[in-house]
CSV table of C-alpha atoms in Angstrom, one decimal:
chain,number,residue,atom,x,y,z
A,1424,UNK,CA,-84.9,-94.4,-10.7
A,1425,UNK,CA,-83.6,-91.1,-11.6
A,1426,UNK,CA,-85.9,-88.0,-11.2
A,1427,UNK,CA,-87.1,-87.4,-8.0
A,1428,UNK,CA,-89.6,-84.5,-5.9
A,1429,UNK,CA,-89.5,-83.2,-2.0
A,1430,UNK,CA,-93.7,-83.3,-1.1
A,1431,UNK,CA,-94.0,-80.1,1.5
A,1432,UNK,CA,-97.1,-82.1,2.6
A,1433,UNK,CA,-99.7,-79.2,1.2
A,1434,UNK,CA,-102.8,-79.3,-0.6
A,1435,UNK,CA,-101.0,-77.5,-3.6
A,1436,UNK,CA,-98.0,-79.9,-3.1
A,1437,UNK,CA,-100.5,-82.8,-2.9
A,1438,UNK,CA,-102.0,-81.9,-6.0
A,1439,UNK,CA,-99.3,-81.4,-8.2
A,1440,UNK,CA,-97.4,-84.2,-7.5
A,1441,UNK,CA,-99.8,-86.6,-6.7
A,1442,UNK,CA,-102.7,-85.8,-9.0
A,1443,UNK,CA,-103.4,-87.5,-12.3
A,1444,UNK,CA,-101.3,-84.7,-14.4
A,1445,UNK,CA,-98.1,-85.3,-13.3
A,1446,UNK,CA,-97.7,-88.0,-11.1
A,1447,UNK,CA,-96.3,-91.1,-13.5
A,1448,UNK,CA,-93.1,-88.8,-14.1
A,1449,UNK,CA,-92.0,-89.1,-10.7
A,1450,UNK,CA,-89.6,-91.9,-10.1
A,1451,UNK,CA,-89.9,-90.8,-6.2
A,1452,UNK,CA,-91.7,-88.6,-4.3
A,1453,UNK,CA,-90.1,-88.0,-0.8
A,1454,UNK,CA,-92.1,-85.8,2.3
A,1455,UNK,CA,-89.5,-83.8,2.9
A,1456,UNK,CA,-89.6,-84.3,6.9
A,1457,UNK,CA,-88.3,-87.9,5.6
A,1458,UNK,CA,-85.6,-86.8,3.2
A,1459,UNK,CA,-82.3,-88.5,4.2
A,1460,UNK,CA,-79.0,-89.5,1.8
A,1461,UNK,CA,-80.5,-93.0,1.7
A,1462,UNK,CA,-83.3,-91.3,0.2
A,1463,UNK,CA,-82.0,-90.1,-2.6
A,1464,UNK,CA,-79.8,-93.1,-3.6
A,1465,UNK,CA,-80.4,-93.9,-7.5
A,1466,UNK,CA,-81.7,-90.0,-8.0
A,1467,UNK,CA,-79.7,-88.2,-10.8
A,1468,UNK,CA,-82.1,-84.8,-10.7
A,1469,UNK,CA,-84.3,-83.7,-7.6
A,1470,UNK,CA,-86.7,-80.5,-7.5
A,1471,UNK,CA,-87.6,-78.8,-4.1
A,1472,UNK,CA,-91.0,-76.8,-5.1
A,1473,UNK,CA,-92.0,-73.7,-4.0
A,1474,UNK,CA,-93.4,-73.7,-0.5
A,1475,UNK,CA,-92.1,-75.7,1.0
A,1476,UNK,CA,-91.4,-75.3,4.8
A,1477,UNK,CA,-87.5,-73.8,5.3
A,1478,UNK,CA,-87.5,-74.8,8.8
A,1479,UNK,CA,-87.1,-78.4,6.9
A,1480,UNK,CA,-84.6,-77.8,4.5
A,1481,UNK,CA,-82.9,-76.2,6.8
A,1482,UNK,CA,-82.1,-79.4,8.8
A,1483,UNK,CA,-82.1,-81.2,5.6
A,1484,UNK,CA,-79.0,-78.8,5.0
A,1485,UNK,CA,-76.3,-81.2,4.6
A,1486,UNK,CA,-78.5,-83.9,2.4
A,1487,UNK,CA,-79.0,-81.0,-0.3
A,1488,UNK,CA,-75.8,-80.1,-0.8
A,1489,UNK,CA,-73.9,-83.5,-0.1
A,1490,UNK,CA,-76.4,-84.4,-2.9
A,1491,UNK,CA,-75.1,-81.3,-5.2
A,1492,UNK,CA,-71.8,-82.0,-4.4
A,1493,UNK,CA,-72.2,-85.4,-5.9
A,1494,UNK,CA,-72.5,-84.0,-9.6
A,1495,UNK,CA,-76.4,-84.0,-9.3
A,1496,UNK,CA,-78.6,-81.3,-10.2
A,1497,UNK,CA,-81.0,-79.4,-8.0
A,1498,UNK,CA,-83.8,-77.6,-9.3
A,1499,UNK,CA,-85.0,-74.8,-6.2
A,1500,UNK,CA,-88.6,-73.0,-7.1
A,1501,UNK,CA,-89.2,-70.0,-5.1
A,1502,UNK,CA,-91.0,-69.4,-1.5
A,1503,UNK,CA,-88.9,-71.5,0.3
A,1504,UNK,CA,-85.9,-69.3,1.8
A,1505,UNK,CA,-83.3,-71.2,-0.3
A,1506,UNK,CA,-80.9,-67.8,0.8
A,1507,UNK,CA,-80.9,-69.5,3.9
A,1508,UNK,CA,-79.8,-73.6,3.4
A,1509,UNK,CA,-78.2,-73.4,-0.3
A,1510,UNK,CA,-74.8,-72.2,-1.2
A,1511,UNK,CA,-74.5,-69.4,-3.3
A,1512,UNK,CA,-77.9,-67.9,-2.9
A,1513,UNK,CA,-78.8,-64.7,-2.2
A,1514,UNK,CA,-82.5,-63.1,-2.2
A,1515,UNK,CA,-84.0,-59.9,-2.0
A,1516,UNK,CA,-87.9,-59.8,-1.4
A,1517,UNK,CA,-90.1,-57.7,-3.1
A,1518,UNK,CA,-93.5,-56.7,-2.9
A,1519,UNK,CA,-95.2,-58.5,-5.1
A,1520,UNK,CA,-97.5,-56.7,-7.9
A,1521,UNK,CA,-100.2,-59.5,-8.4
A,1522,UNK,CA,-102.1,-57.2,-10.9
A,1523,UNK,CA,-99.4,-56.4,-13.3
A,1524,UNK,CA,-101.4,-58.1,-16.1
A,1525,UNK,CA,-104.9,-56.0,-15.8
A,1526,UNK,CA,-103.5,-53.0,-17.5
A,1527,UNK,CA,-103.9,-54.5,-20.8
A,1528,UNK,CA,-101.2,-52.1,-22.5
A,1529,UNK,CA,-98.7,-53.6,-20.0
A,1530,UNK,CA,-96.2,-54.8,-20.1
A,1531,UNK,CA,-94.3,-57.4,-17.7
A,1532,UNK,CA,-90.9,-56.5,-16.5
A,1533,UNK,CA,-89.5,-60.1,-17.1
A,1534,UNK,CA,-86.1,-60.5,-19.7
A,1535,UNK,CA,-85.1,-63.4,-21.4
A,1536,UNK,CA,-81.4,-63.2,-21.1
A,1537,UNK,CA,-80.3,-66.7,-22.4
A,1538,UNK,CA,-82.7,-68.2,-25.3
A,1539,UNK,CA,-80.6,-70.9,-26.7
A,1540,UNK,CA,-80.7,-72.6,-23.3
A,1541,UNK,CA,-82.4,-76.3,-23.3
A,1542,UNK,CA,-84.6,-75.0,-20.7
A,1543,UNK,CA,-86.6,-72.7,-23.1
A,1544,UNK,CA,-87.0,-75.6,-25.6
A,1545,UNK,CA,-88.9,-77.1,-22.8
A,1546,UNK,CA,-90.5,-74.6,-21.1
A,1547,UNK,CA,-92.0,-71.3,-23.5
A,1548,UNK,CA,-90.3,-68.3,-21.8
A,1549,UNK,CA,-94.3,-66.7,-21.9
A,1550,UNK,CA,-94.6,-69.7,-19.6
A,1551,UNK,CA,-92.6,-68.1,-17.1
A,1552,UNK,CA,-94.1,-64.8,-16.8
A,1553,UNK,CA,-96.4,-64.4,-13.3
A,1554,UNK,CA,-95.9,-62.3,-10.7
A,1555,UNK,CA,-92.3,-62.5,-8.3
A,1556,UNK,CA,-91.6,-63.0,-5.0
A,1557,UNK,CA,-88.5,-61.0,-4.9
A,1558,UNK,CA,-85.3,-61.5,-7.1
A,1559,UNK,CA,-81.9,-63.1,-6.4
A,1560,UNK,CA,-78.1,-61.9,-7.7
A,1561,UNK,CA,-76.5,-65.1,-9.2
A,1562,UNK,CA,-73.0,-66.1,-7.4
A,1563,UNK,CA,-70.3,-65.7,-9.5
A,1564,UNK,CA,-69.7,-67.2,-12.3
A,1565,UNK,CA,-73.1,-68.8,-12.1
A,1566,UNK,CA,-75.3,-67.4,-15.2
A,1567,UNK,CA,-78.9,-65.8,-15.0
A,1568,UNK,CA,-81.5,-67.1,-17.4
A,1569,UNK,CA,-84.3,-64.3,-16.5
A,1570,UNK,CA,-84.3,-61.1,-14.9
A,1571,UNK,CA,-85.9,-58.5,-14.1
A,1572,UNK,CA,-84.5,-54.8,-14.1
A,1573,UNK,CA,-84.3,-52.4,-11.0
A,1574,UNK,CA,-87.9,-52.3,-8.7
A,1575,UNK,CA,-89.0,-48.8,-10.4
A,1576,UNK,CA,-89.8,-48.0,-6.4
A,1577,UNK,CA,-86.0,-48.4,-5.9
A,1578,UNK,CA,-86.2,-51.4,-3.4
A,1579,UNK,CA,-83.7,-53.3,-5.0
A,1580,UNK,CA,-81.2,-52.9,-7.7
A,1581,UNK,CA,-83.1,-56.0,-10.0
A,1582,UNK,CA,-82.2,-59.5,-10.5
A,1583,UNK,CA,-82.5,-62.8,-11.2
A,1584,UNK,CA,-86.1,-64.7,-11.4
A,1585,UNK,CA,-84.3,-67.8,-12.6
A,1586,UNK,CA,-80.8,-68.6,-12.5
A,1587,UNK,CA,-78.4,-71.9,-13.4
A,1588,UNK,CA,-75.4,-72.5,-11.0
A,1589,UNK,CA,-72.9,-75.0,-12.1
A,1590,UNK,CA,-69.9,-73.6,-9.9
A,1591,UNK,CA,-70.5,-73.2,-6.0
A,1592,UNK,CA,-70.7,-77.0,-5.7
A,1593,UNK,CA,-69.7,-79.9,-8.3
A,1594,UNK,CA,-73.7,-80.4,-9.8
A,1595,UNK,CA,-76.0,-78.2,-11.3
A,1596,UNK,CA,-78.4,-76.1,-9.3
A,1597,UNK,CA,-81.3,-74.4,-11.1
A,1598,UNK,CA,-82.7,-71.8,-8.9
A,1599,UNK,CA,-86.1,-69.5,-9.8
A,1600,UNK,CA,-88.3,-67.3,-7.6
A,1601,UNK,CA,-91.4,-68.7,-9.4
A,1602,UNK,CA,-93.8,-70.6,-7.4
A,1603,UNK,CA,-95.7,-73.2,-9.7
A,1604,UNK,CA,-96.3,-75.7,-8.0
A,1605,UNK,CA,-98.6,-73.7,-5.8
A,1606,UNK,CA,-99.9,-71.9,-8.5
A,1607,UNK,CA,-100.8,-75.6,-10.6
A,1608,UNK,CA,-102.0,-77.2,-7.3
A,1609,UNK,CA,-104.4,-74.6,-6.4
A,1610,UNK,CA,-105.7,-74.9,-9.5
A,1611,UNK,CA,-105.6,-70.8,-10.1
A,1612,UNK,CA,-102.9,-69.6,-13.0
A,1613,UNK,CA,-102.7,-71.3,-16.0
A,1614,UNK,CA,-99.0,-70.4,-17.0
A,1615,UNK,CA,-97.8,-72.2,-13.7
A,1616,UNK,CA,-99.6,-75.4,-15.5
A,1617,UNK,CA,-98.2,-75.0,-19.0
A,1618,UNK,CA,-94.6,-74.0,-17.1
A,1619,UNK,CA,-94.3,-77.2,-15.2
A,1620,UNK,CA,-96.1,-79.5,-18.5
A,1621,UNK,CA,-92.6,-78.3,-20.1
A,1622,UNK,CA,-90.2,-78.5,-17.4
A,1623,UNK,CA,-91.1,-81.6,-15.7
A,1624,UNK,CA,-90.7,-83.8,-18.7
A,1625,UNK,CA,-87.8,-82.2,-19.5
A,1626,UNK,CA,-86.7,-82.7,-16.0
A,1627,UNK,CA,-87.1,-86.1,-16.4
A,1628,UNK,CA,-85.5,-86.9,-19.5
A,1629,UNK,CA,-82.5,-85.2,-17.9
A,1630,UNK,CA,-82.5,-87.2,-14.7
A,1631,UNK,CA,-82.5,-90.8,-17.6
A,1632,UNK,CA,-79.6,-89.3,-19.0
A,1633,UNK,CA,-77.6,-88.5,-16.4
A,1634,UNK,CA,-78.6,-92.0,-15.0
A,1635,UNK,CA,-77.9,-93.6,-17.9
A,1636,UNK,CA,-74.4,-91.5,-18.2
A,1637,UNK,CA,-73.2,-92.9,-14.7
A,1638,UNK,CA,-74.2,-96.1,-15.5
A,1639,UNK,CA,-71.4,-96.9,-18.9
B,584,UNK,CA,-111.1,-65.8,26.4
B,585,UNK,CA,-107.7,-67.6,25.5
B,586,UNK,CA,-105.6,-66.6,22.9
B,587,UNK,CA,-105.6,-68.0,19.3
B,588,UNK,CA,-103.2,-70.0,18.2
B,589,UNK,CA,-101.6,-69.9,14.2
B,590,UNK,CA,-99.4,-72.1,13.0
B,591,UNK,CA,-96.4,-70.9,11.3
B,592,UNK,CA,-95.3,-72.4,7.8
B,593,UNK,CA,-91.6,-71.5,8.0
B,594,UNK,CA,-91.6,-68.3,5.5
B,595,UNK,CA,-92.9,-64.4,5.9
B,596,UNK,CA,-96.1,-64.4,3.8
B,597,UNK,CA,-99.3,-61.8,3.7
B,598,UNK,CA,-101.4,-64.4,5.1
B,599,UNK,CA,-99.8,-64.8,8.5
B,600,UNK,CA,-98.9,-61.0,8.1
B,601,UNK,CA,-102.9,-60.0,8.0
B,602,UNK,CA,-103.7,-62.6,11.0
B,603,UNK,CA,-101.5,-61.3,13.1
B,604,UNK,CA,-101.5,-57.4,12.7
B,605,UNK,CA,-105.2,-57.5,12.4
B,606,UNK,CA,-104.5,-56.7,16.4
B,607,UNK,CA,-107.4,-58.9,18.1
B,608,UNK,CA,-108.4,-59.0,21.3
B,609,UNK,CA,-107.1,-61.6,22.4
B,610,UNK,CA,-104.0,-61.5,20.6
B,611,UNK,CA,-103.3,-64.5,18.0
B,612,UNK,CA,-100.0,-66.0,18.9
B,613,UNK,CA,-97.6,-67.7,16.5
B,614,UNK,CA,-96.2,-71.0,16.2
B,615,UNK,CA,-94.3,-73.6,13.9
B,616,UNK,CA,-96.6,-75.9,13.1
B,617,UNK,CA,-93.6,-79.0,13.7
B,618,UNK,CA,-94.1,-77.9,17.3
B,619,UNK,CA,-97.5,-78.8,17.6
B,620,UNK,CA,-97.0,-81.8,19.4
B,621,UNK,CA,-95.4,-80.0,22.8
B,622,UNK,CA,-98.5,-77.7,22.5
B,623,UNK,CA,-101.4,-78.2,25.1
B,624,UNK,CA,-104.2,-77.0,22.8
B,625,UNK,CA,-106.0,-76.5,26.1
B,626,UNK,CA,-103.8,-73.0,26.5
B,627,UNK,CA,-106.1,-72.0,23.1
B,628,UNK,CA,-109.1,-71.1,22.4
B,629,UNK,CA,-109.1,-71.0,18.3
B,630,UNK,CA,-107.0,-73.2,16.2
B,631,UNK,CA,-105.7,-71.2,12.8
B,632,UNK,CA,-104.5,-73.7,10.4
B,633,UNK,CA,-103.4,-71.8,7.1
B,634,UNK,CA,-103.4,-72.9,3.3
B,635,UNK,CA,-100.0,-72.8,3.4
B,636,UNK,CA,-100.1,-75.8,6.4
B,637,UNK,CA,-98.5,-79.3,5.9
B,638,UNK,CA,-102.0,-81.3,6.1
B,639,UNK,CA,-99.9,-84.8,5.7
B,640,UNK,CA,-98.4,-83.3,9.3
B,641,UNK,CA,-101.8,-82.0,10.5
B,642,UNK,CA,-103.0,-86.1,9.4
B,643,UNK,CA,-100.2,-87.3,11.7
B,644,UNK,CA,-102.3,-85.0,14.6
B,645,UNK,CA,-105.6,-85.5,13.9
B,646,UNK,CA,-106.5,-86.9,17.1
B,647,UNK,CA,-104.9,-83.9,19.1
B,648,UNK,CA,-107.0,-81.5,16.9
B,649,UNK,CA,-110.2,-83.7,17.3
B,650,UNK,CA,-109.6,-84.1,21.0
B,651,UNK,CA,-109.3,-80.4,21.2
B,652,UNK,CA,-112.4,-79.9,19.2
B,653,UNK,CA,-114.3,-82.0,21.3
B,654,UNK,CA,-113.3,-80.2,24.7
B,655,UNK,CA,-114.6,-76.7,22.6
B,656,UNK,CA,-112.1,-75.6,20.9
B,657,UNK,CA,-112.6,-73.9,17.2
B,658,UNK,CA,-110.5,-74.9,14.5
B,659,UNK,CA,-110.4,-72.5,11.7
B,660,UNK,CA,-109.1,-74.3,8.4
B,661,UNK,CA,-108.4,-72.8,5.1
B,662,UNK,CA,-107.6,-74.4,1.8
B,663,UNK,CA,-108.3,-77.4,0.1
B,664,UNK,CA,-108.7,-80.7,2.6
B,665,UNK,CA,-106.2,-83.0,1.0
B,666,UNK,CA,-105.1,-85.1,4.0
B,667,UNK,CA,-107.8,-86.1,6.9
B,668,UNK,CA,-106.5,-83.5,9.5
B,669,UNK,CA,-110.4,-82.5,10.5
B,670,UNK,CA,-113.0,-84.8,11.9
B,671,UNK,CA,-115.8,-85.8,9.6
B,672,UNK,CA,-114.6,-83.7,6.2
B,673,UNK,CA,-114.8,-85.8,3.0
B,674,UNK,CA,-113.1,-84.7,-0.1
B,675,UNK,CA,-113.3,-81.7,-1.8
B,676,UNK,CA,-113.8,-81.1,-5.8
B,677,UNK,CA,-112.3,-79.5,-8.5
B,678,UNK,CA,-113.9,-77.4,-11.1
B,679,UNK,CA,-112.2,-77.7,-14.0
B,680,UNK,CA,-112.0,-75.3,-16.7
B,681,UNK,CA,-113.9,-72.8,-14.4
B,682,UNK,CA,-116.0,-69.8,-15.8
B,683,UNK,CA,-116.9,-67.1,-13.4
B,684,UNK,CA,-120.5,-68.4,-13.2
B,685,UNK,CA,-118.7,-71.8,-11.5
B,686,UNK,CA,-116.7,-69.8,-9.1
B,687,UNK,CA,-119.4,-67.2,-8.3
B,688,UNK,CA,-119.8,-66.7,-4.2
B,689,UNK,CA,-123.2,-67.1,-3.1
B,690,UNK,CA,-124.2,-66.6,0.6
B,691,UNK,CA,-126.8,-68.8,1.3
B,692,UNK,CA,-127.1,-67.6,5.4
B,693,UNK,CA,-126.1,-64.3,7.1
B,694,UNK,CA,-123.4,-65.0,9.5
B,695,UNK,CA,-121.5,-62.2,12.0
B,696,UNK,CA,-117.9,-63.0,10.9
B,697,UNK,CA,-119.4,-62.1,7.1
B,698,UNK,CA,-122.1,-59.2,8.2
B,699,UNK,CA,-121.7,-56.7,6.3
B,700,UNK,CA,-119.3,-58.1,3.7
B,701,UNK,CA,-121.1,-58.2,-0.3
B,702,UNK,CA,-120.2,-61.3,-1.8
B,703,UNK,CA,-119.7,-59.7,-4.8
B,704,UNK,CA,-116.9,-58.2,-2.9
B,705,UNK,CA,-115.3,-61.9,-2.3
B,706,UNK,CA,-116.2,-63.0,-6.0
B,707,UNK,CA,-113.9,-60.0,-7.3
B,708,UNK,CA,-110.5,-58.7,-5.9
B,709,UNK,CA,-109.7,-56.0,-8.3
B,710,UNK,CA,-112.3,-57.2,-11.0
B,711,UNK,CA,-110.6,-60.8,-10.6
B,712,UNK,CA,-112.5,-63.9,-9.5
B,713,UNK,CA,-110.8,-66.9,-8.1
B,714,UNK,CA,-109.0,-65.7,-4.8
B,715,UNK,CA,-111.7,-66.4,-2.8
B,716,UNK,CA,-112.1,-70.0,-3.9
B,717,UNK,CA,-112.2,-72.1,-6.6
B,718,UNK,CA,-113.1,-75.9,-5.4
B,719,UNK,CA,-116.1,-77.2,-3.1
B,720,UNK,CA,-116.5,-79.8,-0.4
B,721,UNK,CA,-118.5,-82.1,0.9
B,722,UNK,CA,-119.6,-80.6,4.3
B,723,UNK,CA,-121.4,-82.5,6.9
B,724,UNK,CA,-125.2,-83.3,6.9
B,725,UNK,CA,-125.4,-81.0,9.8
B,726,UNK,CA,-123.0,-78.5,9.0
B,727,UNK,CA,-124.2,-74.6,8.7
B,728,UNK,CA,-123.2,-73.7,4.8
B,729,UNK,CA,-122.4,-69.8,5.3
B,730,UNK,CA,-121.1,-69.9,1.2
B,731,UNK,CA,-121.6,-71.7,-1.3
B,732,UNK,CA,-119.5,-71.5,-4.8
B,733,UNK,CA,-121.7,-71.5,-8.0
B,734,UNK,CA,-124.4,-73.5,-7.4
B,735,UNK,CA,-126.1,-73.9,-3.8
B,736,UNK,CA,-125.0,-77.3,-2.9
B,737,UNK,CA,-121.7,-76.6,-3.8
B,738,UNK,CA,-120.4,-75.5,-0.6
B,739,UNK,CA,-117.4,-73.2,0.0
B,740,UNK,CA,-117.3,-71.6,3.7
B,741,UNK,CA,-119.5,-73.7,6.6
B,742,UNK,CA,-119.6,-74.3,10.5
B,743,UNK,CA,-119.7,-77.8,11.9
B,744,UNK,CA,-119.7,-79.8,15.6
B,745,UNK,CA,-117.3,-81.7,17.0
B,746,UNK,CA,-117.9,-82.9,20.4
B,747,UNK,CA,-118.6,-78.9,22.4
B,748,UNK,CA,-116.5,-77.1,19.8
B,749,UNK,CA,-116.4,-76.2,16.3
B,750,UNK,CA,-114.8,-76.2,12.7
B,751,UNK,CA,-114.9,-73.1,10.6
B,752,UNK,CA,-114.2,-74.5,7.4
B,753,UNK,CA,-113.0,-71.7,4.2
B,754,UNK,CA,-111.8,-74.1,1.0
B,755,UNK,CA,-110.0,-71.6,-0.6
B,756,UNK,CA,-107.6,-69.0,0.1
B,757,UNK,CA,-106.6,-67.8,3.9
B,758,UNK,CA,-110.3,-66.3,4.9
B,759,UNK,CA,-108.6,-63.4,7.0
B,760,UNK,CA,-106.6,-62.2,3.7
B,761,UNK,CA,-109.9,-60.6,3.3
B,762,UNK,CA,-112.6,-58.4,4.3
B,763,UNK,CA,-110.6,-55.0,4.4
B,764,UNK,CA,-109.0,-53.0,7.3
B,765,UNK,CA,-112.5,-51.9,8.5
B,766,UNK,CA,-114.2,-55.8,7.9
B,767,UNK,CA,-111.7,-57.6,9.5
B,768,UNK,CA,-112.2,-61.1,9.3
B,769,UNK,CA,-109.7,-62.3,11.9
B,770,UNK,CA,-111.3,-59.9,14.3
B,771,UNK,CA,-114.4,-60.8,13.6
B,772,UNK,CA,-113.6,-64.7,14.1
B,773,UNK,CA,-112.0,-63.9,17.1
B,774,UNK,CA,-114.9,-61.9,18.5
B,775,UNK,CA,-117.3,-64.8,16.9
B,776,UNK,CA,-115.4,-67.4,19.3
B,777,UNK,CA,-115.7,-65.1,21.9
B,778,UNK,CA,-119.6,-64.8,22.8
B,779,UNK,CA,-121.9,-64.8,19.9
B,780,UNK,CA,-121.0,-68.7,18.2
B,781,UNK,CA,-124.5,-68.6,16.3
B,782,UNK,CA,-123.9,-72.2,15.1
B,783,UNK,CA,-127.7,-74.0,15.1
């Protein structure tokens, strides 16, 4: 057992981890009322997707980081107040522009800032490009993968849409604004599907190698 | 009339923001929906359950909400019905690959919360289809089908009995994320429960 996914208990959530797609590259799926250090024994990489209730991971505090602490990685998706339960993490919101894309001479606001990193072998960054619920500013030390530049409304000074952490705590933390696995399970934007066909079997292979490193 | 009752999903998001600044009368009042089980339903007289809802939660409840059904309560439910939460809903179904003729809204019987309202206008949001909803269920045999997506026995929004209350069912996004400032739908459910429930 190695990769592992906190269920929010939504339809979305229900969807995208338990429908056909996805499911078999799960090692274990835990509701994530009923996530406890037990749970997670065995689990080398565990996402938290977007949405789900931070009331939750807020008293599930201490399991998510104790868990980071212990050289794991974390992968945090968006729309779940991660500013408020995970070290190092701080989020501004912005209103979101959901129609971008209509203007067909547009162009979205979104910068790769790190293309050699494994995660784009996985995961196109066009993939990655939807609307953004807000932006976050990278502890630091930690390294931002995309940004976006200042809100043109001057709201906020830009940031991060996805960022990689491997200094607060011991493990790795991956950390995006991006919400696909409501986007996949409501069965509405197709680069939220083709995003999380590249990143969850990356995901996995990465939770069989870390296994497999702790294990010789 | 009592007040309605939303349940909270532990983040700020438009959805909740629309339901409860559409200022009804009476008011809509916010809660977590992990305190469900210290509410008294009977302090309620609608039951908002949001998209955004943990249904394996609501599952966990089911008999409160039925029970509260029953006495003639309203539940309003939106989004797809993944978990049984709701007496006497079956699955729902996904339209793959969707073109807009799968996904177009088509009203099959005039109802006051949606008077008014031009199904076009819940097809498109900005000359995009999809927000209004995108999979159908399987409603009851005696249900009231208000919507139905695509074809007409596809249905999308309908009105059921439970016991003396009802179930206003909306698979698809949060149904008072629409309508306008001047069609408000919350409003218009609100004043629905409130004296003119033209259910059959």
């Amino acid at each position: 057992m190695s990769l592992a996914i906190l269920d929010g208990g939504t339809f979305y959530h229900h969807a995208a981890i338990h429908g056909q797609r996805y499911r078999e590259l799960f090692d274990k799926t835990i509701y994530a009322p009923e996530l406890t250090a037990d749970a997670l024994v065995g689990v080398t990489f565990l996402i938290v997707p977007d949405r789900v209730n931070p009331n939750i991971l807020r008293t599930k505090r201490d399991v998510l980081i104790d868990f980071a602490k212990a050289g794991h990685t974390l992968a945090v998706f968006g729309e779940n107040r991660a500013d408020t339960w995970l070290p190092g993490v701080t989020w501004a919101p912005r209103p979101t522009n959901f129609w971008w894309w209509l203007d067909k001479d547009a162009r979205p606001p979104n910068r790769l800032l790190a293309s050699e990193h494994e995660f784009f072998q996985a995961v196109p960054f066009e993939h990655t490009i939807w609307h953004f619920h807000g932006v976050l500013t990278p502890p630091a030390g930690a390294r931002a993968l995309i940004d976006v530049p200042a809100d043109p409304q001057g709201r906020d000074s830009g940031g991060a849409l996805l960022y990689e952490d491997r200094v607060t705590l011991p493990g790795s933390m991956l950390v995006s604004t991006l919400d696909p696995f409501y986007h996949h399970g409501s069965n509405f934007m197709p680069a939220a599907t083709k995003l999380l066909d590249g990143f969850l079997p990356w995901a996995r292979a990465k939770a069989a190698l870390r296994a497999y490193s702790s294990d010789v | 009339m009592k007040p309605g009752l939303a349940l909270s999903f532990g983040y700020e998001d438009g959805s909740l923001h629309a339901l409860t600044s559409a200022g009804t009368a009476p008011e809509i009042l916010l809660r977590d929906i992990y305190s469900l089980p210290g509410i008294d339903l009977n302090d309620f007289s609608v039951l908002f359950v949001s998209m955004h809802s943990d249904q394996r939660f609501l599952a966990a409840r089911a008999l409160q909400i039925e029970q509260f059904l029953v006495r003639g309560g309203v539940v309003v439910a939106n989004g797809h019905h993944a978990y049984s939460y709701l007496p006497r809903m079956a699955g729902f179904h996904t339209i793959h690959h969707y073109r807009l003729s799968d996904i177009t809204v088509l009203r099959l019987t005039d109802h006051p919360i949606w008077h008014g309202i031009d199904p076009r206008d819940l097809t498109f949001r900005r000359g995009v289809s999809g927000f209004y909803g995108r999979v159908w269920h399987e409603a009851p045999p005696d249900a009231q089908i208000i919507h139905a997506l695509g074809k007409p026995d596809m249905p999308l929004d309908f009105i059921y009995p439970v016991g003396r209350g009802h179930v206003l069912f909306h698979g698809g996004n949060d149904l008072w994320t629409f309508g306008g400032e001047d069609k408000q739908l919350a409003s218009r459910i609100m004043q629905w429960v409130a004296g003119e429930r033209d259910v059959q």
